[in-house]
Amino acid sequence: DDDVGEAHDGFDAAAKRVKDAAATLGDRTVLAGSAAPDLFYASNPAVSPDLSYWKEELGLPLTVPDNPDAGGYFERLSWEKADKYPADVFLYDDRIGTAGLQLFAKEKVFQTLEAAKNKAYVPWTSVAPPSYQAYADLMNRLADDLATFS
């Protein structure tokens, strides 16, 4: 129907915006992850449909952790090893909200990453409603946020 067609067109337009924003990042690296009081989680784009799409189809330079957990979703790192992967931009799981950002701010090793030094934090909605409109909204926000770091 027309509503679905419009939503699909919006999805395609948002995807193009992310692709364009990704191209302007040049050699900068993007890391997706989350925080807990005692662990840092580096997310694996290979098993996350949105991250995989952004990396493989749209060219977002997302880092792939080399030692993910048994499910493949993320690599668990102690905060002392939070700098294992370079990051110019950090996509943080927005389920952790401001509490997660406060965790990142207090962790000295994490603060050595370029993303932390430049406060290049971009919220990532890792659990989103599966619809063209929802993902168009997320990708438009992502493109807007990435544009501020290009």
C-alpha positions as a LaTeX table, in Angstrom:
\begin{tabular}{lrrr}
\hline
Residue & $x$ (\AA) & $y$ (\AA) & $z$ (\AA) \\
\hline
Asp1 & 0.00 & 0.00 & 0.00 \\
Asp2 & 1.01 & 3.66 & $-0.30$ \\
Asp3 & 2.05 & 3.99 & 3.37 \\
Val4 & 4.45 & 1.06 & 3.10 \\
Gly5 & 5.83 & 2.43 & $-0.15$ \\
Glu6 & 6.45 & 5.82 & 1.45 \\
Ala7 & 8.09 & 4.20 & 4.47 \\
His8 & 10.31 & 2.13 & 2.17 \\
Asp9 & 11.30 & 5.24 & 0.21 \\
Gly10 & 12.13 & 6.95 & 3.52 \\
Phe11 & 14.25 & 3.95 & 4.51 \\
Asp12 & 16.15 & 4.10 & 1.20 \\
Ala13 & 16.73 & 7.85 & 1.54 \\
Ala14 & 18.00 & 7.44 & 5.12 \\
Ala15 & 20.28 & 4.59 & 4.03 \\
Lys16 & 21.77 & 6.84 & 1.35 \\
Arg17 & 22.41 & 9.52 & 3.96 \\
Val18 & 24.28 & 7.01 & 6.16 \\
Lys19 & 26.26 & 5.79 & 3.16 \\
Asp20 & 27.24 & 9.37 & 2.32 \\
Ala21 & 28.17 & 10.10 & 5.94 \\
Ala22 & 30.23 & 6.91 & 6.11 \\
Ala23 & 32.14 & 7.93 & 2.99 \\
Thr24 & 33.12 & 11.25 & 4.58 \\
Leu25 & 34.67 & 9.51 & 7.60 \\
Gly26 & 37.72 & 8.56 & 5.55 \\
Asp27 & 40.07 & 6.36 & 7.56 \\
Arg28 & 38.30 & 6.97 & 10.87 \\
Thr29 & 37.13 & 3.94 & 12.80 \\
Val30 & 33.75 & 3.34 & 14.40 \\
Leu31 & 33.24 & 1.01 & 17.34 \\
Ala32 & 29.87 & $-0.09$ & 18.69 \\
Gly33 & 29.51 & $-1.22$ & 22.26 \\
Ser34 & 28.00 & $-1.08$ & 25.67 \\
Ala35 & 29.04 & $-0.72$ & 29.27 \\
Ala36 & 28.50 & $-2.42$ & 32.58 \\
Pro37 & 30.13 & $-1.45$ & 35.87 \\
Asp38 & 32.77 & $-4.17$ & 35.55 \\
Leu39 & 32.91 & $-4.84$ & 31.78 \\
Phe40 & 33.15 & $-3.15$ & 28.42 \\
Tyr41 & 31.38 & $-4.87$ & 25.53 \\
Ala42 & 32.68 & $-4.41$ & 21.99 \\
Ser43 & 29.76 & $-5.30$ & 19.71 \\
Asn44 & 30.14 & $-7.54$ & 16.69 \\
Pro45 & 28.49 & $-6.11$ & 13.56 \\
Ala46 & 28.48 & $-9.53$ & 11.92 \\
Val47 & 25.59 & $-10.75$ & 14.09 \\
Ser48 & 23.64 & $-7.54$ & 14.52 \\
Pro49 & 21.34 & $-6.94$ & 11.53 \\
Asp50 & 21.50 & $-3.15$ & 11.69 \\
Leu51 & 25.26 & $-2.94$ & 12.25 \\
Ser52 & 25.88 & $-5.57$ & 9.60 \\
Tyr53 & 23.78 & $-3.65$ & 7.08 \\
Trp54 & 25.49 & $-0.37$ & 7.90 \\
Lys55 & 28.94 & $-1.98$ & 7.57 \\
Glu56 & 28.45 & $-4.29$ & 4.59 \\
Glu57 & 25.92 & $-2.38$ & 2.51 \\
Leu58 & 26.48 & 1.25 & 3.49 \\
Gly59 & 30.23 & 1.23 & 4.15 \\
Leu60 & 30.26 & 2.39 & 7.77 \\
Pro61 & 33.78 & 1.49 & 9.00 \\
Leu62 & 32.67 & $-0.57$ & 11.99 \\
Thr63 & 35.26 & $-2.53$ & 13.91 \\
Val64 & 34.78 & $-6.28$ & 14.20 \\
Pro65 & 36.05 & $-7.70$ & 17.50 \\
Asp66 & 38.42 & $-10.61$ & 17.04 \\
Asn67 & 37.33 & $-12.64$ & 20.06 \\
Pro68 & 33.51 & $-12.52$ & 20.42 \\
Asp69 & 31.59 & $-14.56$ & 23.00 \\
Ala70 & 30.07 & $-17.96$ & 22.16 \\
Gly71 & 26.96 & $-16.31$ & 20.70 \\
Gly72 & 29.12 & $-14.01$ & 18.59 \\
Tyr73 & 27.41 & $-10.83$ & 19.77 \\
Phe74 & 30.24 & $-9.02$ & 21.52 \\
Glu75 & 33.68 & $-9.31$ & 23.03 \\
Arg76 & 33.82 & $-8.87$ & 26.79 \\
Leu77 & 36.73 & $-6.72$ & 27.88 \\
Ser78 & 37.83 & $-5.53$ & 31.27 \\
Trp79 & 37.91 & $-1.76$ & 31.52 \\
Glu80 & 41.71 & $-2.02$ & 31.61 \\
Lys81 & 41.51 & $-3.33$ & 28.04 \\
Ala82 & 38.85 & $-0.93$ & 26.76 \\
Asp83 & 41.40 & 0.54 & 24.34 \\
Lys84 & 41.93 & $-2.78$ & 22.50 \\
Tyr85 & 40.16 & $-1.41$ & 19.43 \\
Pro86 & 40.80 & 2.11 & 18.18 \\
Ala87 & 37.69 & 4.24 & 17.88 \\
Asp88 & 37.28 & 7.69 & 16.40 \\
Val89 & 33.51 & 7.43 & 16.83 \\
Phe90 & 31.77 & 5.30 & 19.43 \\
Leu91 & 28.23 & 3.99 & 18.90 \\
Tyr92 & 26.93 & 3.32 & 22.37 \\
Asp93 & 23.98 & 1.08 & 23.10 \\
Asp94 & 21.37 & 3.65 & 24.08 \\
Arg95 & 19.63 & 1.22 & 26.43 \\
Ile96 & 22.30 & 2.20 & 28.95 \\
Gly97 & 21.37 & 5.88 & 28.72 \\
Thr98 & 23.27 & 8.52 & 30.63 \\
Ala99 & 24.41 & 5.97 & 33.21 \\
Gly100 & 26.46 & 4.29 & 30.50 \\
Leu101 & 27.96 & 7.57 & 29.38 \\
Gln102 & 28.94 & 8.20 & 32.99 \\
Leu103 & 30.66 & 4.79 & 33.08 \\
Phe104 & 32.64 & 5.65 & 29.96 \\
Ala105 & 33.60 & 9.04 & 31.41 \\
Lys106 & 35.10 & 7.56 & 34.57 \\
Glu107 & 37.11 & 4.80 & 32.89 \\
Lys108 & 40.65 & 6.08 & 32.30 \\
Val109 & 41.66 & 3.56 & 29.64 \\
Phe110 & 38.46 & 4.13 & 27.66 \\
Gln111 & 39.16 & 7.87 & 27.83 \\
Thr112 & 42.37 & 7.33 & 25.82 \\
Leu113 & 40.28 & 6.50 & 22.72 \\
Glu114 & 39.93 & 9.32 & 20.19 \\
Ala115 & 36.15 & 8.97 & 20.40 \\
Ala116 & 36.25 & 9.69 & 24.12 \\
Lys117 & 38.76 & 12.52 & 23.80 \\
Asn118 & 36.51 & 14.20 & 21.22 \\
Lys119 & 33.23 & 13.18 & 22.86 \\
Ala120 & 32.32 & 11.49 & 19.59 \\
Tyr121 & 29.51 & 9.45 & 21.10 \\
Val122 & 26.59 & 8.42 & 18.94 \\
Pro123 & 23.55 & 6.66 & 20.41 \\
Trp124 & 22.76 & 3.29 & 18.85 \\
Thr125 & 19.32 & 1.77 & 19.33 \\
Ser126 & 20.34 & $-1.86$ & 19.33 \\
Val127 & 16.78 & $-3.10$ & 19.79 \\
Ala128 & 14.46 & $-1.27$ & 17.43 \\
Pro129 & 11.00 & $-2.01$ & 16.10 \\
Pro130 & 11.31 & $-3.91$ & 12.80 \\
Ser131 & 9.76 & $-1.42$ & 10.41 \\
Tyr132 & 10.95 & 0.73 & 7.54 \\
Gln133 & 9.84 & 3.87 & 9.37 \\
Ala134 & 11.61 & 2.98 & 12.63 \\
Tyr135 & 14.87 & 2.23 & 10.85 \\
Ala136 & 14.56 & 5.29 & 8.64 \\
Asp137 & 14.28 & 7.38 & 11.80 \\
Leu138 & 17.31 & 5.64 & 13.35 \\
Met139 & 19.42 & 6.00 & 10.22 \\
Asn140 & 18.52 & 9.66 & 9.80 \\
Arg141 & 19.63 & 10.27 & 13.39 \\
Leu142 & 22.81 & 8.27 & 12.74 \\
Ala143 & 23.58 & 10.28 & 9.59 \\
Asp144 & 22.99 & 13.56 & 11.47 \\
Asp145 & 25.28 & 12.45 & 14.32 \\
Leu146 & 28.02 & 11.18 & 12.01 \\
Ala147 & 27.96 & 14.46 & 10.08 \\
Thr148 & 29.06 & 16.29 & 13.22 \\
Phe149 & 32.27 & 14.19 & 13.32 \\
Ser150 & 33.22 & 14.33 & 9.62 \\
\hline
\end{tabular}
